[in-house]
mmCIF file of C-alpha atoms and ligand atoms in Angstrom:
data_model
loop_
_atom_site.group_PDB
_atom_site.id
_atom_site.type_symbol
_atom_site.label_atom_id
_atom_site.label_comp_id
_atom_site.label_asym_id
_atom_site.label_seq_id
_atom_site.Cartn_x
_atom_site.Cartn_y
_atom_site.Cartn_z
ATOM 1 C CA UNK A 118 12.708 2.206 -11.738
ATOM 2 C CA UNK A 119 12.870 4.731 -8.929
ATOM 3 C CA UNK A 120 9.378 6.653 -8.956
ATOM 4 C CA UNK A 121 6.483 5.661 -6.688
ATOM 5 C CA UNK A 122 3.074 7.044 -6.260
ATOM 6 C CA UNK A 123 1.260 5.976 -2.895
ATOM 7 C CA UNK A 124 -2.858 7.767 -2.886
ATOM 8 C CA UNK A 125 -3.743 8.591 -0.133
ATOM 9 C CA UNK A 126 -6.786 10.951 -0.946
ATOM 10 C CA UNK A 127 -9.830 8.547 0.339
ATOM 11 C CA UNK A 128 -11.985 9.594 2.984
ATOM 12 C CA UNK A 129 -11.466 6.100 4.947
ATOM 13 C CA UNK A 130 -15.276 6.106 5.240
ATOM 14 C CA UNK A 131 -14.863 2.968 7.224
ATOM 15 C CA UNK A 132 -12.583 3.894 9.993
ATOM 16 C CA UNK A 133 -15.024 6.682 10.816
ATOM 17 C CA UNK A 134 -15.044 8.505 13.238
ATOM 18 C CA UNK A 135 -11.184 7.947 13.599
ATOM 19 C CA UNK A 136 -10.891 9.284 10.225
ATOM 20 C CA UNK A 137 -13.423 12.366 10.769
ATOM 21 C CA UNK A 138 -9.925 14.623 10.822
ATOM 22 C CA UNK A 139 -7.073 12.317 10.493
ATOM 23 C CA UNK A 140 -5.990 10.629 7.643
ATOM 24 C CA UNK A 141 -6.402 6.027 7.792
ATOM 25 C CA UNK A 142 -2.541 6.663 6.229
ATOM 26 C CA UNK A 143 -1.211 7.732 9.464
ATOM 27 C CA UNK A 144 -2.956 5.118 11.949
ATOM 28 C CA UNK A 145 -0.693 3.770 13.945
ATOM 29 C CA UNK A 146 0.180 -0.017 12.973
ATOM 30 C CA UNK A 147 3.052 -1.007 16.042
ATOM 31 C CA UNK A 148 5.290 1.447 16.491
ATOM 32 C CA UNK A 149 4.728 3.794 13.172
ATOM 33 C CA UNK A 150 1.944 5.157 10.664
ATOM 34 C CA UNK A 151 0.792 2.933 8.111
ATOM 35 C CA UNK A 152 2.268 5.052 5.380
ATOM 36 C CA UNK A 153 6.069 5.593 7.121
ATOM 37 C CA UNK A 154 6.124 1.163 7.018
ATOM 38 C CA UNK A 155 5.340 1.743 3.252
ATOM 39 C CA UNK A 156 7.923 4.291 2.350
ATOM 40 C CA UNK A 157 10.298 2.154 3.781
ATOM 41 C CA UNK A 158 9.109 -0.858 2.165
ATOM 42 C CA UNK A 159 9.708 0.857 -1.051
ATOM 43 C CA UNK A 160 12.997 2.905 0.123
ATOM 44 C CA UNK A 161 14.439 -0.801 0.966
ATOM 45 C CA UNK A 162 14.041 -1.800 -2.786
ATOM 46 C CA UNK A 163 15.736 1.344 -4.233
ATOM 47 C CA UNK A 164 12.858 3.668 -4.188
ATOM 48 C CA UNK A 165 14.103 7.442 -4.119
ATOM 49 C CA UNK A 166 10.877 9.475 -5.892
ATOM 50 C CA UNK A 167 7.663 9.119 -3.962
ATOM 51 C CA UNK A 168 4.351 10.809 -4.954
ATOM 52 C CA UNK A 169 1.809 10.744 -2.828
ATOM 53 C CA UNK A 170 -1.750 11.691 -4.183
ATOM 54 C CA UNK A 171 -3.452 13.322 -1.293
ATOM 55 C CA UNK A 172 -6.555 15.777 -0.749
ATOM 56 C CA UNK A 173 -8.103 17.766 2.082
ATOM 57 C CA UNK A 174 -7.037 17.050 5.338
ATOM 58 C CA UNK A 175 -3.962 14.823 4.477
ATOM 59 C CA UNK A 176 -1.757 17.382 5.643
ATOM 60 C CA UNK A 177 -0.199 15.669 8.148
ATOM 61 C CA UNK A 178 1.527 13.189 6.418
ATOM 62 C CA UNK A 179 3.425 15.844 4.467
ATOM 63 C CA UNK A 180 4.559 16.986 8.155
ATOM 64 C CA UNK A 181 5.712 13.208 8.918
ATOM 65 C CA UNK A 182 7.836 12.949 6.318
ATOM 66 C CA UNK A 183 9.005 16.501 6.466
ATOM 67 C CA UNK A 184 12.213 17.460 8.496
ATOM 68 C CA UNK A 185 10.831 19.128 12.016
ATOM 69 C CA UNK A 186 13.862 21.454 12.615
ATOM 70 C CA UNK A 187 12.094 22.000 16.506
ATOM 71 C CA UNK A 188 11.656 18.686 17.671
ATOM 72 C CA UNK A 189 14.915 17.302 16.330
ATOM 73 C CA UNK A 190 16.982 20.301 18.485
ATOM 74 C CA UNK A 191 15.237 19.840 21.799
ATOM 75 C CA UNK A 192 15.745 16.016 21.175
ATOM 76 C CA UNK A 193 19.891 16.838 20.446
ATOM 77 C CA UNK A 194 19.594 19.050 23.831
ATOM 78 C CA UNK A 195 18.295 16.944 26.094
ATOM 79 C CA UNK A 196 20.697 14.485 24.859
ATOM 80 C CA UNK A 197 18.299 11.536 23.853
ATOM 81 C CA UNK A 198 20.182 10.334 20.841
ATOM 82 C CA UNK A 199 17.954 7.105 21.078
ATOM 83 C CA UNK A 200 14.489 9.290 19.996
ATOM 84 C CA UNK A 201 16.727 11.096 17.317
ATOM 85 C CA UNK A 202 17.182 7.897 16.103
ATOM 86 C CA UNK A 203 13.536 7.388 15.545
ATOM 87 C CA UNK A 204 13.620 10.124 13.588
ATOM 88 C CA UNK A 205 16.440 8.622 10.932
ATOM 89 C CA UNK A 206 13.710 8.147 8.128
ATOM 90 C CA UNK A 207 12.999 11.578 7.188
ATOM 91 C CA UNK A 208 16.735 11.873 6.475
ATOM 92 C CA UNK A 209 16.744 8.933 4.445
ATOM 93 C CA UNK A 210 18.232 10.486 0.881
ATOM 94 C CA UNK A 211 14.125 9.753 -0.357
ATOM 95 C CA UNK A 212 11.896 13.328 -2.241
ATOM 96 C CA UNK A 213 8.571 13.529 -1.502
ATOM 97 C CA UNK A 214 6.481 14.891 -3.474
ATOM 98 C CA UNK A 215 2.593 16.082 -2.956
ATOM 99 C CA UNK A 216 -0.034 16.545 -5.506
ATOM 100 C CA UNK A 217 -3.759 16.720 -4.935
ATOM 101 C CA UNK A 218 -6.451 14.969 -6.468
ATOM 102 C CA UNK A 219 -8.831 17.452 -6.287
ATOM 103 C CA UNK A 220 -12.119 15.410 -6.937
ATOM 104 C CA UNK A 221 -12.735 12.001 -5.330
ATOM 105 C CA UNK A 222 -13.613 9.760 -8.198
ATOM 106 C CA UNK A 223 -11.945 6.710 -7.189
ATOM 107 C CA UNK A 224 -8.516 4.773 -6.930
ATOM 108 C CA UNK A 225 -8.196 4.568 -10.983
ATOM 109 C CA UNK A 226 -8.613 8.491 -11.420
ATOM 110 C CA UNK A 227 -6.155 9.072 -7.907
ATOM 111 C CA UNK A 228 -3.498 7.140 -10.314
ATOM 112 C CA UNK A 229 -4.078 9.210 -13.292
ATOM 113 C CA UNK A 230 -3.405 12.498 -11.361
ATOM 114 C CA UNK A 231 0.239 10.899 -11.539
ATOM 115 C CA UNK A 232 0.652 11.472 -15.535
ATOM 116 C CA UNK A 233 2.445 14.741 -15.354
ATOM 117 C CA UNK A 234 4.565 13.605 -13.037
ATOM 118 C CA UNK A 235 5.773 10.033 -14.155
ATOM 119 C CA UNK A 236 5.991 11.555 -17.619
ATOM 120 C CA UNK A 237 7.775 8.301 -19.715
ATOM 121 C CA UNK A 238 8.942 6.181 -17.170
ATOM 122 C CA UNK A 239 7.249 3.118 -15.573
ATOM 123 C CA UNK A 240 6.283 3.582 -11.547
ATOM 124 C CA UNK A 241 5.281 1.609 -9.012
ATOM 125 C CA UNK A 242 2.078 2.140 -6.873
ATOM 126 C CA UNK A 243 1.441 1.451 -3.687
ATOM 127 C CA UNK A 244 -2.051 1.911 -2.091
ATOM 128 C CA UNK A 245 -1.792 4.194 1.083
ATOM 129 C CA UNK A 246 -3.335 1.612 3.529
ATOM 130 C CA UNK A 247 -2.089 -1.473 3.078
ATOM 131 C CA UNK A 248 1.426 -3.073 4.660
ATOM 132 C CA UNK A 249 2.788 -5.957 2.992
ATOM 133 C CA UNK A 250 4.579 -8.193 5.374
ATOM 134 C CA UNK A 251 5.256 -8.158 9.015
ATOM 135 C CA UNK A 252 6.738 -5.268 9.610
ATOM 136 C CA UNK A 253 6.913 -4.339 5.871
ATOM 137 C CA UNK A 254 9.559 -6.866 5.431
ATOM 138 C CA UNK A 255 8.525 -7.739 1.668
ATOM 139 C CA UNK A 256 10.374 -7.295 -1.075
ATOM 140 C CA UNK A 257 7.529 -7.534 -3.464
ATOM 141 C CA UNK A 258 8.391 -4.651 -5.602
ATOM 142 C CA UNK A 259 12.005 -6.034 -6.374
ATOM 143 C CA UNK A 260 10.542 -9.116 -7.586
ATOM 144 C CA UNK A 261 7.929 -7.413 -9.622
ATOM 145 C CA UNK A 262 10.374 -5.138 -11.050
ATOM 146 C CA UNK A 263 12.650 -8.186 -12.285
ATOM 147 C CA UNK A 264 9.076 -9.843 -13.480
ATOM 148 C CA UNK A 265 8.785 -6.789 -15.454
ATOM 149 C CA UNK A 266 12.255 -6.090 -17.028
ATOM 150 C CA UNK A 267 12.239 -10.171 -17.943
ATOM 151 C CA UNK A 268 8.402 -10.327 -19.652
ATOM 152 C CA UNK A 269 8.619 -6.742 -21.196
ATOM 153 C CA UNK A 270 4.852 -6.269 -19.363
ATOM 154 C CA UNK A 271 2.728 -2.665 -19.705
ATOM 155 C CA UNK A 272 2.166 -4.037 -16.137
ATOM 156 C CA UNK A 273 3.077 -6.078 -13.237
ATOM 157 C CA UNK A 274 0.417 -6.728 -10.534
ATOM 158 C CA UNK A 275 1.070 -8.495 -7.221
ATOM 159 C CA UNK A 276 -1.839 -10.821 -5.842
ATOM 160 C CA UNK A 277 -2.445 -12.624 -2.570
ATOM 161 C CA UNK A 278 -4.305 -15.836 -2.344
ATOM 162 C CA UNK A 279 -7.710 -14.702 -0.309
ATOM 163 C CA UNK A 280 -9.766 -17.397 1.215
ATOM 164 C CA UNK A 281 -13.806 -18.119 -0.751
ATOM 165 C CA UNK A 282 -15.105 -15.079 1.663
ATOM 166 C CA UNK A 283 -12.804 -12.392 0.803
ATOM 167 C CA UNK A 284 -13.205 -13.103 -3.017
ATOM 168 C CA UNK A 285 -15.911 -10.884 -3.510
ATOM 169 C CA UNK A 286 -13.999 -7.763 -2.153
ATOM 170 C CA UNK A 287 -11.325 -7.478 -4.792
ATOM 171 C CA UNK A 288 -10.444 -7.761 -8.035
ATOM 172 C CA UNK A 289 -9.358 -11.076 -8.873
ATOM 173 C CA UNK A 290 -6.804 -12.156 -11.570
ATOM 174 C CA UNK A 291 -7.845 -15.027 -14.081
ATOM 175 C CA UNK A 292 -3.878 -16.612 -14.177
ATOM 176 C CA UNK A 293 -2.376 -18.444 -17.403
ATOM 177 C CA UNK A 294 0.209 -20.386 -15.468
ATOM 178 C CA UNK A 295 0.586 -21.249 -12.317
ATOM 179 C CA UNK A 296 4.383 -20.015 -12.040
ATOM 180 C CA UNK A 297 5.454 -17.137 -8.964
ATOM 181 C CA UNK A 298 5.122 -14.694 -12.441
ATOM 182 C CA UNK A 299 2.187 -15.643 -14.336
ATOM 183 C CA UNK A 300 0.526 -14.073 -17.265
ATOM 184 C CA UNK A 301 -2.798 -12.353 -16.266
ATOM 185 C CA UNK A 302 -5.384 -12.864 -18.545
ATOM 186 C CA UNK A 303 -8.398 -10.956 -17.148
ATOM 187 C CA UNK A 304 -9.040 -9.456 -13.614
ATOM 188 C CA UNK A 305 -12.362 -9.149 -12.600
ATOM 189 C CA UNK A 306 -13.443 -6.514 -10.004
ATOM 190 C CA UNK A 307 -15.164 -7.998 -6.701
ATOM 191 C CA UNK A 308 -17.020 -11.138 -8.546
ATOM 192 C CA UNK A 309 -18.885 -13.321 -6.978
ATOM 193 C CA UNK A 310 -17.732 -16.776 -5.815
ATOM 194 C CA UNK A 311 -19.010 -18.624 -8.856
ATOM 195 C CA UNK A 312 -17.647 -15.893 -11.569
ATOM 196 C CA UNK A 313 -14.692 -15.602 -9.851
ATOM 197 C CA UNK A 314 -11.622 -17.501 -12.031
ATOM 198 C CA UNK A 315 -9.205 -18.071 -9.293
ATOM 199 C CA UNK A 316 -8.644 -16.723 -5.239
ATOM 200 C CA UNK A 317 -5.644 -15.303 -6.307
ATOM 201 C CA UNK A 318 -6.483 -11.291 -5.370
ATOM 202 C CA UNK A 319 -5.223 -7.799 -6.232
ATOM 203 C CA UNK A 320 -2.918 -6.903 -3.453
ATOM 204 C CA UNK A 321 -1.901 -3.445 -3.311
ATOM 205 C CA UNK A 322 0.947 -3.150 -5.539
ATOM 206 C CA UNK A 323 1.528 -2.322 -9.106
ATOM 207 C CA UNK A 324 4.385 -1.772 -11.948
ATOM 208 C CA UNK A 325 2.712 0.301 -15.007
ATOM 209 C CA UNK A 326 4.057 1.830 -17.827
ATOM 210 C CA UNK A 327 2.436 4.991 -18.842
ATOM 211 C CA UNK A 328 0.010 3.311 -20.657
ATOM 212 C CA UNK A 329 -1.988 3.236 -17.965
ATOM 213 C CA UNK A 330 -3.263 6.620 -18.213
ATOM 214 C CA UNK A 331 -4.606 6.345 -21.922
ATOM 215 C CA UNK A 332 -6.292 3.231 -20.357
ATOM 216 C CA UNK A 333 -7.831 5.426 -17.717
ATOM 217 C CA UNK A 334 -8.843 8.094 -19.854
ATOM 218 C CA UNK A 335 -10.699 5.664 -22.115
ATOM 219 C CA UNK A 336 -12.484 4.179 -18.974
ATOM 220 C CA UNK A 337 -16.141 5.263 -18.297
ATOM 221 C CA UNK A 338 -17.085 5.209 -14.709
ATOM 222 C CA UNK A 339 -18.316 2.603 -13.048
ATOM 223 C CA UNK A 340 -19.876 1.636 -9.875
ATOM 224 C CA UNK A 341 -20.580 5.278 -7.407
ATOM 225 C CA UNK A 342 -19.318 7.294 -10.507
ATOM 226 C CA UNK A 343 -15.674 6.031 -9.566
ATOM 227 C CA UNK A 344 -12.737 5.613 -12.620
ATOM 228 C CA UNK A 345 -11.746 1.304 -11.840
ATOM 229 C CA UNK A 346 -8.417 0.887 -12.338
ATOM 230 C CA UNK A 347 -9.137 -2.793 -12.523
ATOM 231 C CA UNK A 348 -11.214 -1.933 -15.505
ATOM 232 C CA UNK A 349 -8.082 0.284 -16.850
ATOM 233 C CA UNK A 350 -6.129 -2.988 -16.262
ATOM 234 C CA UNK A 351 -8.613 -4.844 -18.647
ATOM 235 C CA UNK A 352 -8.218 -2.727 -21.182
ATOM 236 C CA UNK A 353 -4.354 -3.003 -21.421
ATOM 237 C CA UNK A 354 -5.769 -6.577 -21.419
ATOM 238 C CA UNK A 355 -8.007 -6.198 -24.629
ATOM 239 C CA UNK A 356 -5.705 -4.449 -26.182
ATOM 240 C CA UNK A 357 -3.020 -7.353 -26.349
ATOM 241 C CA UNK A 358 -0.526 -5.729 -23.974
ATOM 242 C CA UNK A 359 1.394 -8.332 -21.528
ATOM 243 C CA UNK A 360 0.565 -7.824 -17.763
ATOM 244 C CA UNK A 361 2.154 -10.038 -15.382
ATOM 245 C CA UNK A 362 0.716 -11.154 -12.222
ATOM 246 C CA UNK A 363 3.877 -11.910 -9.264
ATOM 247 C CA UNK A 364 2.466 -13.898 -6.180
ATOM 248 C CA UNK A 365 2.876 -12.916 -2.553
ATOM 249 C CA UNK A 366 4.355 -15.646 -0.695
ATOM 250 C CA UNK A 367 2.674 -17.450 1.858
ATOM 251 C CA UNK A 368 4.429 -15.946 4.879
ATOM 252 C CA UNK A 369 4.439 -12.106 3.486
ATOM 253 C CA UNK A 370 0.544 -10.856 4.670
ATOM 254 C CA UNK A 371 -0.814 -8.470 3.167
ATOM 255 C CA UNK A 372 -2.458 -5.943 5.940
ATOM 256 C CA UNK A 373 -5.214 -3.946 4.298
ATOM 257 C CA UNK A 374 -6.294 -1.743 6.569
ATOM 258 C CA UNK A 375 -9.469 -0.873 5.386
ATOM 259 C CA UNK A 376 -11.881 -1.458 8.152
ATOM 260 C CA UNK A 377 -11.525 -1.855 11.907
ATOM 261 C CA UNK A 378 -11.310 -5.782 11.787
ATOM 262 C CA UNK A 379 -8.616 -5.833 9.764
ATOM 263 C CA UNK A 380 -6.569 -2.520 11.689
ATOM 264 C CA UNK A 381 -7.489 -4.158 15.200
ATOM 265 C CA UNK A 382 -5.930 -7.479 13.932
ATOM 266 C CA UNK A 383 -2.663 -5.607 12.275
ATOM 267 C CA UNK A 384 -2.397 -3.395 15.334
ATOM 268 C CA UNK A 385 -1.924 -6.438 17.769
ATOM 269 C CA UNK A 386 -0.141 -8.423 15.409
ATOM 270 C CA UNK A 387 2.508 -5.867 14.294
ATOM 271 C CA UNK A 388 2.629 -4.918 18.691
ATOM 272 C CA UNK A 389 3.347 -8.164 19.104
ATOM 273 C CA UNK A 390 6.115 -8.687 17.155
ATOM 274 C CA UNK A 391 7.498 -5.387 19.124
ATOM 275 C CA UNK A 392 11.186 -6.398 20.449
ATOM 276 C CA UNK A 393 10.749 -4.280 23.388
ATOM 277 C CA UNK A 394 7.159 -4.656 24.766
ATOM 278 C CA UNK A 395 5.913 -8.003 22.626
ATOM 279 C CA UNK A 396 6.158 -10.756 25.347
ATOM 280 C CA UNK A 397 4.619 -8.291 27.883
ATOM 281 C CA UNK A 398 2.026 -7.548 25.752
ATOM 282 C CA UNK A 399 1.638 -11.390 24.678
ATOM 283 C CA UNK A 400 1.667 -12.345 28.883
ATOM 284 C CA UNK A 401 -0.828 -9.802 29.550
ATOM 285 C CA UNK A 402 -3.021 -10.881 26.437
ATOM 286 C CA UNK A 403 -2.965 -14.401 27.668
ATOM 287 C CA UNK A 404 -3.592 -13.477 30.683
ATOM 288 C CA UNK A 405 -6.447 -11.372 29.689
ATOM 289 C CA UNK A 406 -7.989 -13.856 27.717
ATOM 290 C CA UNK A 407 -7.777 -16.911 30.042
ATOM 291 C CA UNK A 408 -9.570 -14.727 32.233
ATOM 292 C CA UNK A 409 -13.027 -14.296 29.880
ATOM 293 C CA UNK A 410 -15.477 -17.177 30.649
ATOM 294 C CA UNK A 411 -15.881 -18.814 27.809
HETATM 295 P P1 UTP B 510 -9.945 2.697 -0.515
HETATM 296 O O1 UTP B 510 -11.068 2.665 -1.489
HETATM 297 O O2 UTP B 510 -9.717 1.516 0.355
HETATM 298 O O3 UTP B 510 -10.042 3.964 0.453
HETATM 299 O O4 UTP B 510 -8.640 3.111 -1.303
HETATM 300 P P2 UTP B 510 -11.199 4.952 0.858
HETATM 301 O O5 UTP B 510 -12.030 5.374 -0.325
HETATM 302 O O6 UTP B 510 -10.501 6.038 1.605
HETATM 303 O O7 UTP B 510 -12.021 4.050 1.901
HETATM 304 P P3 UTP B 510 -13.560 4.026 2.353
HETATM 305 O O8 UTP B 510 -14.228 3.051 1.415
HETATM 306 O O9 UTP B 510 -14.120 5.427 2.290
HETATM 307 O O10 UTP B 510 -13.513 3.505 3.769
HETATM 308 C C1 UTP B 510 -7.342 2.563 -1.167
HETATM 309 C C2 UTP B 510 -6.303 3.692 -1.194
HETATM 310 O O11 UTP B 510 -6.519 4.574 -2.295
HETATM 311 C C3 UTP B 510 -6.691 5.911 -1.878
HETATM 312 C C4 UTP B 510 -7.076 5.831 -0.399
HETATM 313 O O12 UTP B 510 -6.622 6.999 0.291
HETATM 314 C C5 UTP B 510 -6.381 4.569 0.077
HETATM 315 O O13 UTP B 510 -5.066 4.822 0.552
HETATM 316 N N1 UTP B 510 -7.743 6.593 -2.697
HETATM 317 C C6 UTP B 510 -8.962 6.033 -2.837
HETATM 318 C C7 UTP B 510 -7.435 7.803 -3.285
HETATM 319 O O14 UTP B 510 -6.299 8.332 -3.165
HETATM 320 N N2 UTP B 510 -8.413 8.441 -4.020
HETATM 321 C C8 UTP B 510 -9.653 7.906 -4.177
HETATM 322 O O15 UTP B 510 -10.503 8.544 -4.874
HETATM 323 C C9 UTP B 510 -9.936 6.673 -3.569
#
């Protein structure tokens, strides 16, 4: 398996107004954009197709991961072969490719604008804003992919144990084992505490098979007119096909950078781990901080 489609074609309604005219995908998280860590989560596993499914305004991650002729020659003259070196990832042997989803009807319909593409194959997907590990040091995907060569699956989901609060934000896997690959057999989008079957929650990745797409064709829209993709994932479900849930282990975080709690806490987190400025950073916080009355 070497295709991968990342969306990246919300609006990021709740980083406004950061996100008035810059994509959430390219927020700095440390040192890079939230979508150059995933690229090279994925590129690390064996990754060499990626799709992104943008929109309006997205236009400058195409430019990130494009070569920029300019920059890299006044880098080479000046001689700072340590900034070039920054650079190394858009050389990486990796095509990118761009389509647009050209109405916003939800995650589920930003996967099916991937069906031409894909054609036959299985793909992985990886949502545009969220990191999975420190650093994107996770190799999730490789694990899913061997979960889905053993159990033959029409799809492989990775999920995150969330503590009671965070429950009710995602879809949440009803498990038939309790194994690192278990057999999924319902997910339920953002229950409530007492419907939900388990904490174990949908965490950014996925393995399908082309399936999929009949799945979300047959799908009605739900809530705010949006095609689920959880509810695409039921219907593989219903129909009797195998999908496979892989766990995240406990020290690989997901970072789901959806609102500003959660990109505050990344940002600092991911800076801190910095090898150049992280102690000065974690002196200075501590510093800061023993300084607030409490
Ligand atoms: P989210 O639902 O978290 O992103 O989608 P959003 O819609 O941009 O966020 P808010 O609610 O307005 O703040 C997760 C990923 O799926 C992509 C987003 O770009 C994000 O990377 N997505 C979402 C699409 O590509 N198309 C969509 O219609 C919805």
């Amino acid at each position: 398996m070497n295709i991968a489609v990342i969306p990246v074609a919300g609006l990021g309604t709740r980083l406004l107004p950061t996100t008035k005219s810059q994509p959430k995908e390219m927020l700095p998280v440390g040192r890079k954009p939230i979508v150059q860590h995933i690229a090279e989560e994925l590129i690390r596993v064996g990754i060499d197709q990626i799709l992104f499914i943008t929109g309006p305004g997205k236009a400058s991650i195409e430019n990130h991961f494009d070569v920029n002729k300019e920059l890299v020659e006044a880098l080479r003259e000046k001689g700072k072969e340590d900034l070039l070196a920054e650079l190394e990832f858009d050389r990486f042997q990796t095509r990118y490719f761009y389509t647009r989803q050209r109405q916003l009807l939800g995650l589920g319909h930003a996967i099916s604008c991937a069906r031409a593409f894909v054609g036959d194959q299985p793909f992985v997907v990886a949502l545009g804003d969220s990191i999975i590990g420190l650093n994107a040091q996770s190799d999730i995907v490789q694990r899913m992919q061997q979960c889905f060569d053993e159990k033959q699956c029409a799809a492989v989901i990775a999920f995150e144990e969330v503590p009671d609060h965070e429950v009710s934000q995602y879809g949440i896997a009803k498990p038939g084992s309790d194994d690192e690959f278990f057999p999924v057999l319902d997910v339920i989008e953002k229950p409530s505490l007492e419907e939900a079957p388990s904490n174990l929650a949908i965490a950014a990745r996925y393995i399908f098979t082309p399936q999929i797409f009949d799945a979300l064709d047959q799908g009605v829209p739900g809530k705010g007119g949006e095609i689920q993709l959880t509810d695409a994932i039921r219907l593989l479900i219903q129909e009797g096909q195998t999908v496979y849930g892989v766990r995240l282990r406990p020290t690989e975080r997901r970072y789901d950078i959806g609102n500003f709690e959660a990109y505050f806490r990344a940002f600092v987190e991911f800076a801190l781990a910095d090898e150049q400025y992280g102690a000065s950073l974690r002196e200075y916080l501590e510093s800061m901080l023993g300084a607030v009355p409490r």
